[in-house]
PDB file of C-alpha atoms in Angstrom:
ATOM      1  CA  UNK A   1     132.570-180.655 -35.242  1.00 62.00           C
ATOM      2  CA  UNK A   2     130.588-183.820 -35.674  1.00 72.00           C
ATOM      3  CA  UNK A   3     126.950-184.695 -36.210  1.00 79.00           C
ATOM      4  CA  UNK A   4     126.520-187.169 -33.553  1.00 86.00           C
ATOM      5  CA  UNK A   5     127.407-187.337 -29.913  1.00 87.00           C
ATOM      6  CA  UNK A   6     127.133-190.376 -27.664  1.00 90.00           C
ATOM      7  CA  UNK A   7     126.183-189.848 -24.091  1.00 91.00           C
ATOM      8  CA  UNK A   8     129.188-189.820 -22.440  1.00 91.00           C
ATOM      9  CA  UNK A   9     130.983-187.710 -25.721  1.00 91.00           C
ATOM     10  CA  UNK A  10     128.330-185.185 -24.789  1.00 90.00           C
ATOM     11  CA  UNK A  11     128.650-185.550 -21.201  1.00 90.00           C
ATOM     12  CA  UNK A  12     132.624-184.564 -21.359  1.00 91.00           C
ATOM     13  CA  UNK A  13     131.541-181.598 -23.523  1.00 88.00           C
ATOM     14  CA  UNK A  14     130.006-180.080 -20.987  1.00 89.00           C
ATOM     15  CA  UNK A  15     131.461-181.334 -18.090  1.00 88.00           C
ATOM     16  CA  UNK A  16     128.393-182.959 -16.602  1.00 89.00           C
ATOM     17  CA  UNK A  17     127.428-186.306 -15.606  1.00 89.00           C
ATOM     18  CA  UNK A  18     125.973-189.052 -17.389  1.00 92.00           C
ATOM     19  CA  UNK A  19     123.476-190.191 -14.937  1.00 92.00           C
ATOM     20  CA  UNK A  20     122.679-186.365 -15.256  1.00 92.00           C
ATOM     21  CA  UNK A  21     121.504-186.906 -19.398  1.00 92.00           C
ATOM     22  CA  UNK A  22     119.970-189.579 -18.399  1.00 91.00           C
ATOM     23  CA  UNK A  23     117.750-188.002 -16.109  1.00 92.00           C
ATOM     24  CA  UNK A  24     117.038-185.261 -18.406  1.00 92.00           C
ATOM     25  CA  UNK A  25     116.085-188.205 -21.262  1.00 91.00           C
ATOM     26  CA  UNK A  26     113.670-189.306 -18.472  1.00 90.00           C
ATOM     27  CA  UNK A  27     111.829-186.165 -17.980  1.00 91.00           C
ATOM     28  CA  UNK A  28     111.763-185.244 -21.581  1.00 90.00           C
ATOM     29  CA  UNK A  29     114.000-182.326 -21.408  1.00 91.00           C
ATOM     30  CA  UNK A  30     116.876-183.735 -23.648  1.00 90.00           C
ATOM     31  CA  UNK A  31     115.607-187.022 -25.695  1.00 89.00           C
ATOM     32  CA  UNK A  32     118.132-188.089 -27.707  1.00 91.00           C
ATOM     33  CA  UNK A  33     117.701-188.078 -31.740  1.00 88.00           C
ATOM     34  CA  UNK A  34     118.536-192.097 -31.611  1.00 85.00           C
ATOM     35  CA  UNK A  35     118.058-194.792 -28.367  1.00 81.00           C
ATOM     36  CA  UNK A  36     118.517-198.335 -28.817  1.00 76.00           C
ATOM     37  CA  UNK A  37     116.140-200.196 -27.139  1.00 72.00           C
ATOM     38  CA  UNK A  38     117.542-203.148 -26.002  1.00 76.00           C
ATOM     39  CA  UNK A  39     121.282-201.453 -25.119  1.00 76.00           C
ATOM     40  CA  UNK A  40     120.372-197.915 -24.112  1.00 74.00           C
ATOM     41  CA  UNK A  41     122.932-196.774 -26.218  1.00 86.00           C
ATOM     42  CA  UNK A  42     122.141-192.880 -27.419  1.00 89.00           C
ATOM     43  CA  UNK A  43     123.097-190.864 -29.806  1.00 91.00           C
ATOM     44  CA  UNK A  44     122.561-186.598 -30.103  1.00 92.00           C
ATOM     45  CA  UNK A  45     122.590-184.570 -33.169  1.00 90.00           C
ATOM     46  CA  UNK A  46     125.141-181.791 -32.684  1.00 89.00           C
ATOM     47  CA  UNK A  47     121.939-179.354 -32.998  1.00 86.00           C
ATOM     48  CA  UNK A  48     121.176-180.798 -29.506  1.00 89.00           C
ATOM     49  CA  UNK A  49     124.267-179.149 -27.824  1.00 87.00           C
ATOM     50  CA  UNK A  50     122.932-175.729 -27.890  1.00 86.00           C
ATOM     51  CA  UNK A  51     120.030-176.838 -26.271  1.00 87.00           C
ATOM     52  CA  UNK A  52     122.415-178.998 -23.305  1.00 89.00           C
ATOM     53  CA  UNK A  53     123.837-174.753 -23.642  1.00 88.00           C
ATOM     54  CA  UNK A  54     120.496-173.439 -22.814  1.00 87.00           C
ATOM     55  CA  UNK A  55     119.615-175.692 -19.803  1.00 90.00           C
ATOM     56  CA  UNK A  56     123.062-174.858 -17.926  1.00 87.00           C
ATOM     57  CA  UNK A  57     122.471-171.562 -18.745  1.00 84.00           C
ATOM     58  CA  UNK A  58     118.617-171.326 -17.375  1.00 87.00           C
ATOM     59  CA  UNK A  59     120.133-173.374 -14.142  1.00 87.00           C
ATOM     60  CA  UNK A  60     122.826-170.832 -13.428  1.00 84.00           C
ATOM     61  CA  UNK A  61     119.960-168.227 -13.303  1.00 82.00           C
ATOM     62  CA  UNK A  62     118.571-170.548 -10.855  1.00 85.00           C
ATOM     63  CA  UNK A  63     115.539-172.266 -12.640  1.00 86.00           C
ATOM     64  CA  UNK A  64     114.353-175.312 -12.046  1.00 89.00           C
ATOM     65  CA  UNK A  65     114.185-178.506 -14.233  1.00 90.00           C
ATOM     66  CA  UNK A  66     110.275-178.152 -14.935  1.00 88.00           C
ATOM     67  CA  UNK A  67     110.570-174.127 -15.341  1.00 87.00           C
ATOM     68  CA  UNK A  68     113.762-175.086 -17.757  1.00 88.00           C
ATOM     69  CA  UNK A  69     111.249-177.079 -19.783  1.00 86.00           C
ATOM     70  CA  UNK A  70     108.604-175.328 -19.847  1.00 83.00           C
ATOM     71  CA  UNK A  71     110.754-172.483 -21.088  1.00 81.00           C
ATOM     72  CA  UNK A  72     112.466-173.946 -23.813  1.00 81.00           C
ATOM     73  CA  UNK A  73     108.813-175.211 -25.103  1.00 78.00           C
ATOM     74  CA  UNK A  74     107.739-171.986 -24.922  1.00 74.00           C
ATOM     75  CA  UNK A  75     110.548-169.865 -26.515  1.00 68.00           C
ATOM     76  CA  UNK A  76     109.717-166.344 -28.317  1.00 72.00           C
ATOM     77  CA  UNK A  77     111.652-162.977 -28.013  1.00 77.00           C
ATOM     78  CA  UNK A  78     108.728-161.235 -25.581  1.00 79.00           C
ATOM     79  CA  UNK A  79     108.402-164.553 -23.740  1.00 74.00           C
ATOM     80  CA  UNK A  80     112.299-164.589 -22.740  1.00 74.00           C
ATOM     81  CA  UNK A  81     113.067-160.815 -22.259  1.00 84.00           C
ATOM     82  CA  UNK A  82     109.740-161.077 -19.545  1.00 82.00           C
ATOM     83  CA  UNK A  83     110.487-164.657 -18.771  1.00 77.00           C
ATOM     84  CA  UNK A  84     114.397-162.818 -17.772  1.00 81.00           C
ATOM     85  CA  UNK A  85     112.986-159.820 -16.266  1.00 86.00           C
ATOM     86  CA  UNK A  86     110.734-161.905 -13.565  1.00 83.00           C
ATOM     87  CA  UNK A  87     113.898-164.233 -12.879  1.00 80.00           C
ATOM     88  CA  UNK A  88     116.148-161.140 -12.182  1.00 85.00           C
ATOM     89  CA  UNK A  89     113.645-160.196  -9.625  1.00 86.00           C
ATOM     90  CA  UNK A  90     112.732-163.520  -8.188  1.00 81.00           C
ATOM     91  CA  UNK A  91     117.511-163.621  -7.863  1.00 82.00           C
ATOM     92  CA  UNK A  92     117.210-160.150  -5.978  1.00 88.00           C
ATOM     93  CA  UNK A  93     114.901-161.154  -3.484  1.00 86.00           C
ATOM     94  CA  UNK A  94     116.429-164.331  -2.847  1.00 81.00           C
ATOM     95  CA  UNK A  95     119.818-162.284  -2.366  1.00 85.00           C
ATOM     96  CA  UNK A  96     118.013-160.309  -0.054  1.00 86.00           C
ATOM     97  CA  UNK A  97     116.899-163.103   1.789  1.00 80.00           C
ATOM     98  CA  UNK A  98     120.664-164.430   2.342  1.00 81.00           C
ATOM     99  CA  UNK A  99     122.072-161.617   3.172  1.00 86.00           C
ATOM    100  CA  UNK A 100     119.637-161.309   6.108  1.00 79.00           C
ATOM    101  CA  UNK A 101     120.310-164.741   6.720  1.00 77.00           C
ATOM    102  CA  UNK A 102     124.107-163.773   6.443  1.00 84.00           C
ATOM    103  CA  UNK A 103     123.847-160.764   9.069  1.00 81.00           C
ATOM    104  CA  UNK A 104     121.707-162.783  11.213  1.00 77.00           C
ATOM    105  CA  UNK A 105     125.251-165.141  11.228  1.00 79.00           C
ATOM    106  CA  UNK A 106     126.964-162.182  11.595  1.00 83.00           C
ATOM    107  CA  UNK A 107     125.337-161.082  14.834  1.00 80.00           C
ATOM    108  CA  UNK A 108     125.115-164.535  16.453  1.00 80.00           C
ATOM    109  CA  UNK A 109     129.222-164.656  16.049  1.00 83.00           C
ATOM    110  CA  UNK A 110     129.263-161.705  17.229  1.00 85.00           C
ATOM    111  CA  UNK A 111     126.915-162.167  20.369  1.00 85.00           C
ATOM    112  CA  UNK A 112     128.938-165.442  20.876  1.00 87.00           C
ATOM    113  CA  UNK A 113     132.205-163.730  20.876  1.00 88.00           C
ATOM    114  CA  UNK A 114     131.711-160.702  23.120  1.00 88.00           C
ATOM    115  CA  UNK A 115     129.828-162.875  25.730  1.00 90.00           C
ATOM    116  CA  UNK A 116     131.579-166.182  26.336  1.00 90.00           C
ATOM    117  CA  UNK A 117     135.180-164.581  28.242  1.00 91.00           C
ATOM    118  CA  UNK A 118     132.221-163.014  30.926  1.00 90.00           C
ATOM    119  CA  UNK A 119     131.147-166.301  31.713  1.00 93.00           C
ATOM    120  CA  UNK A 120     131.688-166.813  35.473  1.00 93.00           C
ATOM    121  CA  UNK A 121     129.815-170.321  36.439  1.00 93.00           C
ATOM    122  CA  UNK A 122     130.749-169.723  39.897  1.00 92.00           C
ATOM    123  CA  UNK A 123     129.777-166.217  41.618  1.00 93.00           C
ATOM    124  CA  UNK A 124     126.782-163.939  41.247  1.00 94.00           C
ATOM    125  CA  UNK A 125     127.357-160.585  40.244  1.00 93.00           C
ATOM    126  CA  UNK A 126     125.909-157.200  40.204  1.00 94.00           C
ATOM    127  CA  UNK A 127     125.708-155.806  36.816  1.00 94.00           C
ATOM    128  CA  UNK A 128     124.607-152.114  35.158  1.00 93.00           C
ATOM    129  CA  UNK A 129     122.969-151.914  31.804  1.00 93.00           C
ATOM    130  CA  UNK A 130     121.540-149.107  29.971  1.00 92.00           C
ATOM    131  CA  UNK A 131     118.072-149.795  27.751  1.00 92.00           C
ATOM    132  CA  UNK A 132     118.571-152.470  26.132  1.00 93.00           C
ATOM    133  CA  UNK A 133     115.813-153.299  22.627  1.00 92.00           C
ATOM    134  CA  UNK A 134     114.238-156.749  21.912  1.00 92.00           C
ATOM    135  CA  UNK A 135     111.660-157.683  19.523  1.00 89.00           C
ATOM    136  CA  UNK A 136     108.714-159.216  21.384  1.00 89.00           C
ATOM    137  CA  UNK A 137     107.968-162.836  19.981  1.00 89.00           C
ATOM    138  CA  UNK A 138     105.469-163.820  22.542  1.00 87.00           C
ATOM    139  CA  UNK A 139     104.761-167.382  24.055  1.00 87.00           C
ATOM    140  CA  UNK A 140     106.260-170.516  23.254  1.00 81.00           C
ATOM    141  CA  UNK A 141     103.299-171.735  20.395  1.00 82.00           C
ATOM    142  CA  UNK A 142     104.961-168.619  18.467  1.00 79.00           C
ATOM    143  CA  UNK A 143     108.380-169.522  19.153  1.00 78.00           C
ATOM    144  CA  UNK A 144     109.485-171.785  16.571  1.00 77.00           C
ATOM    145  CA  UNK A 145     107.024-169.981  13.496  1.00 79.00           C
ATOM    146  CA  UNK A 146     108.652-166.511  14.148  1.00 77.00           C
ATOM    147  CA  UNK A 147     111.810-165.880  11.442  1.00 76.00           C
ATOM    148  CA  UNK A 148     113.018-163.314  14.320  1.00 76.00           C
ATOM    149  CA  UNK A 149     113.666-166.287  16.745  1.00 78.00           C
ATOM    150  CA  UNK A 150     116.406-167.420  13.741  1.00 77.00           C
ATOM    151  CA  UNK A 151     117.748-164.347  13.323  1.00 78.00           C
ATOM    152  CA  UNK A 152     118.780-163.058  16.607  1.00 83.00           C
ATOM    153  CA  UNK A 153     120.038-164.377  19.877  1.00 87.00           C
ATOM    154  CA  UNK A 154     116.943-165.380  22.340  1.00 89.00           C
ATOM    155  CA  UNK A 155     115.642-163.765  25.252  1.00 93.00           C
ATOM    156  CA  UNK A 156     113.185-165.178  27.677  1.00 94.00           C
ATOM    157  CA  UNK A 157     111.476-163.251  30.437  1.00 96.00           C
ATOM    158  CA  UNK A 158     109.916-165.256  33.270  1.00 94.00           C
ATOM    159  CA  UNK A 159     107.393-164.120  35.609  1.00 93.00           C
ATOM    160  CA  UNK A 160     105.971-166.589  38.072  1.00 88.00           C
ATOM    161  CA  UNK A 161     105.049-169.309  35.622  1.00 86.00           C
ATOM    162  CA  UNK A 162     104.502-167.141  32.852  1.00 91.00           C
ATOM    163  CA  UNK A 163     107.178-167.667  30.095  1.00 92.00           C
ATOM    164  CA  UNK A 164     107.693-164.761  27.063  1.00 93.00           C
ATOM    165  CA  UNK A 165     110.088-164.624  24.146  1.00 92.00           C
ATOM    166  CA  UNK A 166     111.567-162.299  22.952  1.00 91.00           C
ATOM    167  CA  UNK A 167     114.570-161.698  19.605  1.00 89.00           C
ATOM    168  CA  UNK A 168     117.737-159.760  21.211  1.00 90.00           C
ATOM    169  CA  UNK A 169     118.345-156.525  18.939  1.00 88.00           C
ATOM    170  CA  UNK A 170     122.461-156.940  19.727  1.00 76.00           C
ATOM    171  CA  UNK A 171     123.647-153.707  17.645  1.00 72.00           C
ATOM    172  CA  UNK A 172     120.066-151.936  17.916  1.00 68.00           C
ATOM    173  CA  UNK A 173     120.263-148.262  17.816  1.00 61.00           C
ATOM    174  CA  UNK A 174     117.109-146.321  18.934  1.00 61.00           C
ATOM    175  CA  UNK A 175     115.492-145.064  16.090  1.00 56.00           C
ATOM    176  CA  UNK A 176     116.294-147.293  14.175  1.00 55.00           C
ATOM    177  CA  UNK A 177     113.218-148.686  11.497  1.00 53.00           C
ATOM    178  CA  UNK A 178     111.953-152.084  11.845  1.00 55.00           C
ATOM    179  CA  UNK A 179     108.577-153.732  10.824  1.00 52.00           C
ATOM    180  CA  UNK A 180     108.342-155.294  13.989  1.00 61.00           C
ATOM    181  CA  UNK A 181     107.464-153.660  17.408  1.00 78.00           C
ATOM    182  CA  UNK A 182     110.775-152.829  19.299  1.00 87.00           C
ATOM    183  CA  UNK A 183     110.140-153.067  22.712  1.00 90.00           C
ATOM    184  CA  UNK A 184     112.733-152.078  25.892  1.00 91.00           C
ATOM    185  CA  UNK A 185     114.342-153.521  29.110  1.00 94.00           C
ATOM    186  CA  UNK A 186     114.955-150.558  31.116  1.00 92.00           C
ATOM    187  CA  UNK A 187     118.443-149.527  31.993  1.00 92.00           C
ATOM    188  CA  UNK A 188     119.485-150.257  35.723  1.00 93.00           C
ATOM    189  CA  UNK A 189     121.188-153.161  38.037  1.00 94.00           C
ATOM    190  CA  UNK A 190     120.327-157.038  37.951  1.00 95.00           C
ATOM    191  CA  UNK A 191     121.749-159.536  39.932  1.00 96.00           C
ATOM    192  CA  UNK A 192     123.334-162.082  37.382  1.00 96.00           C
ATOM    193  CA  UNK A 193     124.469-165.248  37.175  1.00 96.00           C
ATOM    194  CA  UNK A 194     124.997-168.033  34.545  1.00 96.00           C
ATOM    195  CA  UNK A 195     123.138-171.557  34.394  1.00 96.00           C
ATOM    196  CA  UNK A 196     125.112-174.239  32.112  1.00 95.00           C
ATOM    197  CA  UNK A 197     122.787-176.755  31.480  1.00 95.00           C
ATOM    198  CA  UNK A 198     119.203-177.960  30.064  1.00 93.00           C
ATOM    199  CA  UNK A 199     116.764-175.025  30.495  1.00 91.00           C
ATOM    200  CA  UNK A 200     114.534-177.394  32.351  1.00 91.00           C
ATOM    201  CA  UNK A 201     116.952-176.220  35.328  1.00 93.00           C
ATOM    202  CA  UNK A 202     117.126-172.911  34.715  1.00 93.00           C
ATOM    203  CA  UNK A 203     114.836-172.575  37.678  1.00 92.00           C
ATOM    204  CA  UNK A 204     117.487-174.055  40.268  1.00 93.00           C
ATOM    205  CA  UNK A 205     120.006-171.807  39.421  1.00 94.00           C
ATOM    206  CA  UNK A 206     117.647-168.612  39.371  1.00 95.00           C
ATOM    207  CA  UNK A 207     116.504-169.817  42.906  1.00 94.00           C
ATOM    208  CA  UNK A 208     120.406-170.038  43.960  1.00 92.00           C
ATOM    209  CA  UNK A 209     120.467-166.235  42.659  1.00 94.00           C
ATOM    210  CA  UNK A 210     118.049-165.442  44.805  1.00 94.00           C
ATOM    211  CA  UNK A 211     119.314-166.585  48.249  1.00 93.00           C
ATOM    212  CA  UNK A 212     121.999-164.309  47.611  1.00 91.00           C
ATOM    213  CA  UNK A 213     120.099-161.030  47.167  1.00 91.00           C
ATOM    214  CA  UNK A 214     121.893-159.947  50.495  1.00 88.00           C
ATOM    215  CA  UNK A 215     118.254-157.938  51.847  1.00 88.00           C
ATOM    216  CA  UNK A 216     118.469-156.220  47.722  1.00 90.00           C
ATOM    217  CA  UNK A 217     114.949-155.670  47.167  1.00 93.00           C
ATOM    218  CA  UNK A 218     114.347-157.809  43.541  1.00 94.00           C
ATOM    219  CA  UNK A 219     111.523-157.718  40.629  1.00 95.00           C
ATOM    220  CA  UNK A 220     109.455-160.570  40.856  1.00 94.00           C
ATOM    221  CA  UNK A 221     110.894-161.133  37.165  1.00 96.00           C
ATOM    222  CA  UNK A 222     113.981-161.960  35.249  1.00 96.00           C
ATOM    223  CA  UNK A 223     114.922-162.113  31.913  1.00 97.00           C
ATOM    224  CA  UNK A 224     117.419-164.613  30.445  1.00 96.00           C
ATOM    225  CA  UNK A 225     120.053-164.585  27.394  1.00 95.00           C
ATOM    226  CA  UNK A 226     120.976-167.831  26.107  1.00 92.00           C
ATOM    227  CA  UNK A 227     124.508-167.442  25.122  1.00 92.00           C
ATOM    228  CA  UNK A 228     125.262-170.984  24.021  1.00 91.00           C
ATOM    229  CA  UNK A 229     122.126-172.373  22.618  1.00 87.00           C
ATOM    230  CA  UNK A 230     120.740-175.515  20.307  1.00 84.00           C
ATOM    231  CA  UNK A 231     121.700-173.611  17.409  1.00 80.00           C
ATOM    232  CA  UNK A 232     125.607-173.843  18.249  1.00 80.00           C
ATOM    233  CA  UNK A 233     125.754-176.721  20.456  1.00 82.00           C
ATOM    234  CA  UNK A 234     123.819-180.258  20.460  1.00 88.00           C
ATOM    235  CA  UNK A 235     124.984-181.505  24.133  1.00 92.00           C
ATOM    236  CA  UNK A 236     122.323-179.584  25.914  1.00 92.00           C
ATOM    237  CA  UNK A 237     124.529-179.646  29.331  1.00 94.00           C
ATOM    238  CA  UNK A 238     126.868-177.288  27.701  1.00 93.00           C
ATOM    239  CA  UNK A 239     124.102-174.738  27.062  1.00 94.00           C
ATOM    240  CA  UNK A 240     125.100-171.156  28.884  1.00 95.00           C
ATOM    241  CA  UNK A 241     122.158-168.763  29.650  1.00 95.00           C
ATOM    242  CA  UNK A 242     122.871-165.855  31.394  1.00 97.00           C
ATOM    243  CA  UNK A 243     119.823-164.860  34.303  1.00 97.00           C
ATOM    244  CA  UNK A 244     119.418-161.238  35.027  1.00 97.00           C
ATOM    245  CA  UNK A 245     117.033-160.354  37.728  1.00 96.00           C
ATOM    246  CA  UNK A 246     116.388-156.119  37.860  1.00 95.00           C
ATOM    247  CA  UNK A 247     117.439-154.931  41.360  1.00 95.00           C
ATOM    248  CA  UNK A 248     114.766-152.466  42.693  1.00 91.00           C
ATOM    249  CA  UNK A 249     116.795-150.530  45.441  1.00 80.00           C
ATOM    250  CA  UNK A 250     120.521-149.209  45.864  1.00 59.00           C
ATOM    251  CA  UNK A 251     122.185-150.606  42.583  1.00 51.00           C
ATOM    252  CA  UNK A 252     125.490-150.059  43.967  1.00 49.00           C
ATOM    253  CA  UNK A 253     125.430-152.296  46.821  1.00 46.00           C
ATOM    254  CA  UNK A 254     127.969-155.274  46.521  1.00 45.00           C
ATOM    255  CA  UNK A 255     127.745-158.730  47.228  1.00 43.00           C
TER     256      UNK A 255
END
């Protein structure tokens, strides 16, 4: 093996680029043994490649650049083997994290795919549900803050001009443990419809809903599912929300 690598000899070595050395000249994390002043040109003393070793190593355990420094200044036996056992633990919880994140996927594909072939833009409809579980978010100023309102498809209950939010629990089973309050829309009949469109008209089409009640007696509330949403589509005339309003008398009447 030789004694000296140039940049771009030890760049091929280790199949990374050589803007990458470079920056890790810059920073202080690999200065080369020799650096011309006037040309740039470097030079590495083969000594240097285990240390090029270490730093791909410490980045596939997912360290940064500064932590990578700071840990090969700071080298001993104890200082790794804790160094190791706090980056094994910092890996599990971020696994944790993405498989929530990957579930959360999961249950949006799957919210996606069992609602869209019920989409009927053009009649109102009688529908039965049993309970049915959300977790309660709250207003709109907690909307966007609450890691629930990424994680599962939306709900939003309107009552006069009072707005609530709420995260649909899709594949909840009663029972069930969750840190957050679980809280229930009663099983029975709603009239339903679907809106396509900005939510700003959501209103319109809830009024349309309601001219066709047929002498139903109907809650002086509704609750709506947003189907296709800003998180799957960016033309906001293509959103789909579905508006369920509960039905207080005979459920079984038809329209």
């Amino acid at each position: 093996m030789k004694d000296f690598f140039t940049i771009g000899e030890l760049a091929t070595l280790f199949g990374v680029d050589v803007q990458t050395l470079r920056y890790y000249d810059s920073i202080g994390l690999l200065v080369p043994v020799h650096r011309d002043a006037k040309t740039g040109y470097r030079l590495y003393k083969f000594d240097q490649i285990y240390q090029v070793a270490s730093i791909r190593y410490l980045k596939r355990l997912g360290y940064s650049l500064e932590q990578i420094k700071k840990y090969l200044d700071s080298r001993t036996l104890d200082h790794t083997i804790e160094q190791l056992k706090d980056q094994s633990l910092l890996l599990r919880r971020r696994y944790n994290e993405l498989m929530e994140i990957d579930s959360a996927i999961q249950r949006k594909l799957e919210f996606i795919k069992q609602q869209l072939p019920s989409v009927d833009l053009a009649h109102v409809m009688v529908k039965t549900f049993s309970d049915r579980y959300y977790l309660n978010i709250g207003s709109e100023e907690s909307l966007y803050g609450s890691d629930v309102f990424y994680f599962h498809p939306t709900l939003v209950f309107y009552q006069g001009k009072e707005k609530r939010f709420g995260a649909f629990l899709f594949e909840y089973q009663e029972g069930s443990h969750l840190q957050t309050e679980v809280m229930r829309i009663k099983a029975g009949s709603f009239l339903c419809a679907y809106h396509q469109g900005p939510y700003e008209l959501i209103g319109e089409t809830t009024e349309r809903i309601r001219l066709q009640a047929n002498g139903r007696l109907l809650a002086d509330w509704e609750v709506n599912f947003n189907i296709l949403d800003q998180f799957v589509e960016r033309d906001n005339t293509r959103f789909i929300t579905e508006i369920q309003i509960p039905i207080l008398d005979d459920p079984h009447l038809e329209i």
